[in-house]
Amino acid sequence: MYQIDFSRPKQVHFIGIGGISMSGLAEILMEEGFEVSGSDSQRSELTRHLEEKGARVFYGQQASNIQDGVHVVVYTAAVHPDNPEYQRAQDLGIPMLSRAELLGQMMKNYKYAVGIAGTHGKTTTTSMVTEILLEAGKDPTISVGGILHSIGGNIRVGKSDLFVTEACEYTNSFLSFFPNMEVILNIEEDHLDFFKDLEDIRNSFRLFAARLPEDGVLVINSDINGYEEITQGLSCRVVTVGMREGSDYSAGHITYDTFARDTFDLLVHGEKVETITLGVPGDHNVYNALAAIALCRELGVDMEDIRRGLSQFTGTERRFEKKGEVCGVTIIDDYAHHPREIAATLAAAKNYPHRKLWCVFQPHTYSRTKAFLDAFAESLAAADGVILADIYAARETDTLGVSSADIAVRLEALGTEVRHFSTFDEIETFILENCINGDLLITMGAGDIVKVGERLLGE
């Protein structure tokens, strides 16, 4: 495999430079003195930001974008061998790296390289860790899968020997990483267009944990079913977090303020050491916070900086993000697109002030929808009313014979009020005619459903 020499910056071309992760890696390389070019289907805030930093960005992917001087080409899992830029690079014999391979090479340049993994919660936990490390003056380099306002985007380039990144299991990407500290938040069924089943996913996480060196540290949620199978035989140190008796870090006496934000007693080996107040709602964020606390204590951060960092973290974009109010209706947007995430978000919403809880849900990919039809209905049934948009296809073209109407049928059988509309215009009209003062409306999904709330608010 081609190895980038960070002491001798050259020109790197990114196919799909506008992605949340790819744009971050491109920015890190530019900060290290590399010349960067790339392509994407359309202009966005992320590509505009890169252009302002000095990147050359092409809109539309074609062979001519691979110009003289390119030393290595980076591509994402969404790029196939028939991509014209991919083919051109191969024809010219230009070395190629996947996004994960590049990120793995970057990790080798840091004394402390942290990978935060899990089916859910990666972005929030990485963001919590970021806030704590900034509060502690650790000056980390951060790559996060969302927009974090405190760092002004999805990337922060620090001057210390500490690097923190999300570590995604999809297509086994994180098996190209070289961390010496890891967090595993949870392991559940997802990405079944790639993995065969849950056991296949668990095996991937086992391999990820096994990448840790003998002097490494694994922070893992002990509430993961059979978590010992993941940690068995590891030579590194294992730190457990969760509600299971015997966990190294756990939470007790959880209470909520009027906006559903948690306060809890932090228990270390069963003994209370601090009272923690979160700036974000939801019991699932107590788990995320426990993982962030354990990791940061392993990095030598004191409890006062941890406490302040967590209280100051108010969320990233599209994670229970309050967008505003219209006609007395509060509009929240959330990225949840897996049944467990939906359940966690709606559980948090139950503790938020509201008259009636509405959820506008856009399923993400046909394969995920088909795999979780019953689970989607069961989790969405926690809302008082559900409005379904058509499935957001993302990378897929085969509908697999499934649609949002299949979720609607199951919700009706559960006795939940549900409507299904094919256009955002129809959804917005229904909301304006049926949501009233005091209602809470959550737009939910990993696609473009956020536009519904933004259009209602005139954004």
XYZ file of C-alpha atoms in Angstrom:
459
model
C 0.000 0.000 0.000
C 1.171 3.519 -0.810
C 2.419 5.376 2.273
C 2.028 9.150 2.499
C 5.160 10.916 3.748
C 3.845 13.699 5.951
C 7.301 15.262 6.095
C 7.242 15.785 2.303
C 3.804 17.204 1.345
C 2.664 16.579 -2.221
C -0.582 16.918 -4.201
C -3.575 14.798 -3.175
C -6.863 14.491 -5.092
C -10.099 13.498 -3.317
C -12.938 11.854 -5.283
C -15.989 13.007 -3.316
C -14.255 15.781 -1.406
C -17.539 17.280 -0.171
C -18.364 14.456 2.237
C -18.282 15.207 5.949
C -15.257 12.951 6.544
C -13.417 13.512 3.259
C -13.601 17.283 3.619
C -12.123 17.018 7.100
C -9.207 14.879 5.956
C -8.567 17.273 3.077
C -8.417 20.187 5.492
C -5.974 18.374 7.778
C -3.660 17.713 4.826
C -3.837 21.365 3.738
C -2.870 22.411 7.253
C 0.119 20.063 6.931
C 1.206 21.780 3.719
C -0.256 19.430 1.115
C -1.752 20.744 -2.122
C -5.325 19.479 -2.382
C -7.778 19.091 -5.247
C -11.024 17.178 -5.400
C -14.398 16.710 -6.986
C -18.011 16.470 -5.927
C -21.440 16.427 -7.505
C -22.428 19.893 -6.295
C -21.243 22.900 -4.334
C -21.906 22.897 -0.569
C -20.854 24.760 2.556
C -18.086 22.202 3.040
C -16.690 22.586 -0.485
C -16.910 26.364 -0.283
C -14.949 26.238 2.967
C -12.246 24.097 1.329
C -12.031 26.461 -1.622
C -11.549 29.364 0.772
C -8.714 27.379 2.355
C -7.048 26.954 -1.051
C -8.350 23.640 -2.386
C -9.213 23.327 -6.063
C -12.662 21.746 -6.303
C -14.256 20.436 -9.514
C -18.042 20.020 -9.714
C -18.976 16.916 -11.645
C -16.677 13.911 -11.814
C -14.724 13.382 -15.010
C -11.337 12.014 -16.031
C -9.906 15.467 -16.813
C -10.126 16.374 -13.103
C -7.072 14.151 -12.517
C -4.490 16.693 -13.616
C -0.712 16.763 -13.829
C 0.998 16.791 -10.467
C -1.435 14.539 -8.571
C 0.639 12.083 -6.514
C -2.129 10.119 -4.808
C -5.909 9.799 -5.171
C -8.232 9.251 -2.200
C -11.718 7.794 -2.683
C -14.717 6.769 -0.559
C -16.601 3.490 -0.366
C -19.310 5.071 -2.536
C -16.878 5.399 -5.475
C -16.930 2.406 -7.823
C -14.239 1.264 -10.282
C -16.275 2.605 -13.228
C -15.966 6.164 -11.857
C -14.122 8.176 -14.562
C -11.647 9.706 -12.107
C -10.970 6.330 -10.501
C -10.366 4.807 -13.941
C -8.120 7.693 -14.994
C -5.969 7.347 -11.881
C -5.596 3.623 -12.504
C -4.705 4.181 -16.162
C -1.996 6.657 -15.134
C -0.672 4.388 -12.403
C -1.328 6.975 -9.678
C -1.340 5.420 -6.185
C -4.802 5.211 -4.612
C -5.983 5.115 -0.993
C -9.439 4.635 0.450
C -10.671 7.265 2.901
C -10.164 4.788 5.750
C -6.614 3.940 4.665
C -5.678 7.638 4.604
C -7.208 8.181 8.038
C -5.323 5.168 9.364
C -2.038 6.569 8.076
C -2.782 9.902 9.751
C -3.278 8.160 13.098
C 0.286 6.855 13.006
C 1.588 10.423 13.331
C 0.174 10.930 16.835
C 1.277 9.635 20.235
C -2.364 9.333 21.301
C -4.644 8.153 18.489
C -8.259 7.636 19.582
C -10.958 5.854 17.563
C -14.557 6.178 18.805
C -16.760 3.382 17.448
C -20.274 2.025 17.859
C -23.466 1.546 15.907
C -24.840 4.759 17.446
C -23.501 7.763 19.309
C -20.123 8.214 17.619
C -20.624 11.835 16.629
C -22.089 12.892 19.965
C -19.415 11.114 22.012
C -16.590 12.458 19.840
C -18.073 15.922 20.296
C -18.307 15.481 24.075
C -14.664 14.394 24.160
C -13.760 17.429 22.052
C -15.451 19.848 24.455
C -13.702 18.259 27.427
C -10.266 18.286 25.787
C -10.671 21.923 24.731
C -11.723 22.852 28.266
C -8.606 21.079 29.539
C -6.341 22.920 27.060
C -5.184 19.691 25.386
C -5.195 21.263 21.869
C -6.335 18.068 20.044
C -6.768 17.379 16.349
C -10.390 16.285 15.853
C -12.321 14.650 13.021
C -16.038 14.460 13.805
C -18.943 13.315 11.637
C -21.087 16.397 12.230
C -20.892 20.155 12.523
C -19.719 21.150 16.001
C -20.119 24.860 16.620
C -17.316 25.132 19.176
C -14.746 24.177 16.511
C -16.563 25.908 13.665
C -17.154 22.801 11.581
C -16.250 19.111 11.464
C -12.488 19.377 11.815
C -9.999 20.925 14.167
C -6.252 20.849 13.592
C -4.317 21.104 16.856
C -0.625 21.273 17.639
C -0.512 18.495 20.250
C 0.203 14.772 19.865
C -3.486 13.887 20.379
C -5.834 12.858 17.544
C -9.493 11.874 18.036
C -11.734 10.543 15.281
C -14.934 8.631 14.752
C -14.343 5.049 13.672
C -17.096 3.675 11.427
C -17.640 -0.052 10.984
C -19.360 0.212 7.570
C -17.391 -1.748 4.935
C -14.978 -2.559 7.793
C -13.467 0.896 7.393
C -12.139 1.050 10.945
C -10.002 -2.034 10.327
C -7.665 0.265 8.373
C -7.097 2.421 11.475
C -4.145 2.377 13.869
C -5.520 3.553 17.232
C -3.880 3.068 20.599
C -7.068 4.073 22.437
C -10.584 2.970 21.462
C -14.168 3.445 22.577
C -16.907 0.941 21.669
C -20.300 2.417 22.539
C -22.666 -0.321 21.336
C -22.906 -3.118 18.775
C -26.208 -3.695 16.988
C -27.588 -4.725 13.624
C -27.091 -2.092 10.925
C -25.560 -1.723 7.461
C -27.019 -5.078 6.461
C -26.345 -4.197 2.840
C -22.710 -5.013 3.744
C -22.740 -7.221 6.854
C -24.395 -10.632 6.763
C -25.885 -10.499 10.260
C -25.237 -9.357 13.825
C -22.532 -11.964 14.354
C -20.679 -10.621 11.317
C -20.881 -7.131 12.827
C -19.657 -8.361 16.215
C -16.731 -10.071 14.533
C -15.800 -6.781 12.869
C -15.769 -5.040 16.260
C -13.677 -7.877 17.718
C -11.109 -7.314 14.971
C -11.203 -3.569 15.647
C -10.500 -4.095 19.344
C -7.693 -6.505 18.503
C -5.862 -3.701 16.660
C -4.979 -2.101 19.994
C -1.362 -2.496 21.120
C -0.405 -4.019 24.468
C -0.110 -0.578 26.061
C -3.430 0.562 24.585
C -6.768 1.184 26.274
C -10.256 0.007 25.309
C -13.285 1.744 26.814
C -16.330 -0.468 26.186
C -19.998 -0.452 27.169
C -20.459 -3.423 29.492
C -24.188 -3.462 28.666
C -23.358 -4.814 25.206
C -24.708 -8.363 25.157
C -21.756 -10.699 25.658
C -19.229 -7.858 25.613
C -16.634 -10.266 27.044
C -16.463 -11.927 23.623
C -15.129 -8.631 22.264
C -12.509 -8.185 25.001
C -11.447 -11.826 25.443
C -7.738 -12.348 24.821
C -6.877 -8.653 24.458
C -3.482 -7.642 25.793
C -4.513 -4.003 26.310
C -6.238 -2.576 29.375
C -10.062 -2.711 29.322
C -12.237 -0.089 31.037
C -15.982 -0.760 31.274
C -18.829 1.760 31.355
C -22.555 1.106 31.721
C -25.339 0.259 34.127
C -24.295 -3.356 34.685
C -23.151 -4.121 38.228
C -19.376 -4.155 38.410
C -18.818 -1.609 35.628
C -15.844 0.663 36.229
C -17.955 3.731 35.392
C -21.710 3.941 35.887
C -24.441 6.477 36.637
C -26.883 6.781 39.493
C -29.787 9.014 40.589
C -30.614 10.342 37.085
C -32.881 13.414 37.070
C -34.048 15.815 34.355
C -34.525 19.561 34.027
C -37.455 21.160 32.191
C -35.727 20.622 28.834
C -35.030 16.890 29.413
C -31.331 17.390 30.127
C -29.870 14.793 32.497
C -28.090 15.242 35.799
C -26.568 12.124 37.368
C -24.139 10.880 39.978
C -20.913 9.637 38.409
C -19.950 6.358 40.059
C -16.418 4.994 39.691
C -16.136 1.415 40.980
C -19.484 2.004 42.666
C -18.423 5.114 44.582
C -19.780 8.590 43.805
C -17.033 10.950 42.655
C -18.949 13.805 40.997
C -22.365 15.139 39.979
C -22.572 15.583 36.195
C -25.065 17.811 34.385
C -25.365 17.407 30.624
C -26.167 20.149 28.147
C -28.047 17.679 25.915
C -31.177 15.597 26.626
C -31.708 11.854 26.725
C -30.646 8.877 28.819
C -28.684 7.557 25.831
C -26.410 10.568 26.285
C -25.648 9.418 29.836
C -24.004 6.359 28.246
C -22.157 8.573 25.768
C -20.993 10.806 28.614
C -19.748 7.849 30.674
C -17.596 6.735 27.734
C -16.275 10.277 27.220
C -15.476 10.601 30.930
C -13.621 7.289 31.085
C -11.583 8.085 27.981
C -10.659 11.582 29.141
C -9.608 10.351 32.579
C -7.321 7.885 30.792
C -5.855 10.914 29.001
C -5.139 12.596 32.319
C -7.967 15.153 32.311
C -9.151 16.211 35.767
C -12.773 15.936 36.857
C -13.429 19.686 36.975
C -12.535 20.078 33.279
C -14.662 17.017 32.465
C -17.630 18.398 34.376
C -17.400 21.823 32.713
C -16.832 20.393 29.248
C -19.920 18.189 29.435
C -22.131 20.970 30.778
C -21.005 23.275 27.949
C -21.685 20.737 25.192
C -25.098 21.572 23.755
C -25.017 19.212 20.780
C -23.993 19.066 17.151
C -26.105 19.875 14.128
C -28.867 17.331 13.484
C -28.617 15.731 16.956
C -31.795 16.794 18.818
C -31.149 20.262 17.429
C -33.787 22.885 18.141
C -34.437 24.649 14.839
C -36.988 27.160 16.118
C -40.709 27.709 16.616
C -43.563 28.430 14.202
C -47.129 29.183 15.369
C -46.194 27.924 18.831
C -44.913 24.582 17.495
C -41.348 23.723 18.545
C -39.335 22.141 15.713
C -36.472 19.768 16.552
C -34.277 18.006 13.986
C -32.511 14.714 14.607
C -30.298 12.403 12.523
C -31.772 9.184 13.976
C -32.200 6.562 11.237
C -31.953 3.261 13.143
C -34.776 1.898 15.323
C -32.684 2.117 18.504
C -31.736 5.732 17.723
C -35.369 6.610 17.034
C -36.445 5.060 20.341
C -33.741 6.990 22.226
C -34.644 10.315 20.608
C -38.384 9.909 21.211
C -37.723 8.848 24.810
C -35.769 12.076 25.306
C -38.596 14.054 23.673
C -41.082 12.637 26.181
C -39.269 14.637 28.876
C -39.283 17.816 26.763
C -42.167 20.308 27.215
C -44.947 19.514 24.729
C -48.670 19.011 24.221
C -48.536 16.469 21.403
C -45.408 14.793 20.024
C -45.210 14.551 16.225
C -42.446 12.711 14.358
C -41.795 13.340 10.663
C -39.671 10.345 9.667
C -37.780 9.748 6.423
C -36.418 6.172 6.190
C -32.817 5.953 4.965
C -32.033 3.351 2.267
C -34.237 0.523 1.039
C -32.041 -2.194 2.561
C -32.236 -0.722 6.081
C -35.995 -0.158 5.745
C -36.613 -3.743 4.623
C -34.433 -5.147 7.410
C -36.144 -3.160 10.179
C -39.775 -2.716 9.081
C -41.279 -4.025 12.318
C -38.630 -2.373 14.501
C -39.190 1.000 12.825
C -42.914 0.797 13.545
C -42.367 -0.245 17.159
C -39.939 2.618 17.864
C -41.963 5.269 16.012
C -45.103 4.250 17.914
C -43.713 6.189 20.894
C -44.804 9.398 19.118
C -48.381 10.619 19.347
C -48.502 11.138 15.599
C -46.194 9.995 12.792
C -45.776 11.549 9.339
C -43.822 9.404 6.881
C -41.853 10.697 3.905
C -40.723 8.476 1.044
C -37.496 6.502 1.525
C -34.257 8.414 0.950
C -32.364 6.124 -1.435
C -28.826 7.438 -0.726
C -26.375 5.061 -2.431
C -29.023 2.493 -3.450
C -31.002 2.032 -6.663
C -32.885 -1.245 -6.054
C -36.097 -0.564 -4.064
C -36.219 -4.210 -2.866
C -40.013 -3.933 -3.140
C -40.293 -1.851 0.035
C -41.716 1.623 0.716
C -42.705 3.888 3.592
C -46.275 2.636 3.148
C -45.113 -0.684 4.652
C -44.149 1.138 7.859
C -47.489 2.987 7.826
C -49.434 -0.290 7.711
C -47.547 -1.585 10.738
C -48.037 1.664 12.670
C -51.777 1.552 11.992
C -51.864 -1.993 13.363
C -50.235 -0.683 16.545
C -52.936 1.975 16.850
C -50.648 4.925 16.065
C -51.923 7.957 14.146
C -49.933 7.955 10.907
C -49.885 9.687 7.515
C -47.678 8.987 4.488
C -46.960 11.660 1.874
C -44.823 11.499 -1.257
C -43.713 15.139 -1.278
C -42.371 17.605 1.257
C -45.010 20.120 0.121
C -47.770 17.734 1.231
C -46.012 17.135 4.557
C -45.663 20.868 5.214
C -49.330 21.504 4.375
C -50.433 18.748 6.758
C -48.246 20.156 9.553
C -49.592 23.682 9.118
C -53.155 22.370 9.207
C -52.786 19.933 12.113
C -49.992 20.967 14.480
C -51.040 23.554 17.050
C -49.588 25.743 19.778
C -47.646 23.655 22.307
C -46.914 20.717 19.999
C -43.398 19.317 19.535
C -42.420 18.343 15.984
C -39.289 16.278 15.289
C -37.998 15.893 11.730
C -36.001 12.686 11.756
C -33.723 10.776 9.401
C -30.307 10.750 7.749
C -31.510 12.160 4.424
C -32.814 15.627 3.591
C -35.912 15.659 5.830
C -34.352 18.584 7.724
C -35.580 20.762 4.834
C -39.180 20.373 6.012
C -38.553 22.160 9.295
C -36.304 24.749 7.689
C -38.934 25.601 5.085
C -41.623 25.919 7.752
C -39.346 28.342 9.584
C -38.673 30.298 6.396
C -34.980 29.401 6.293
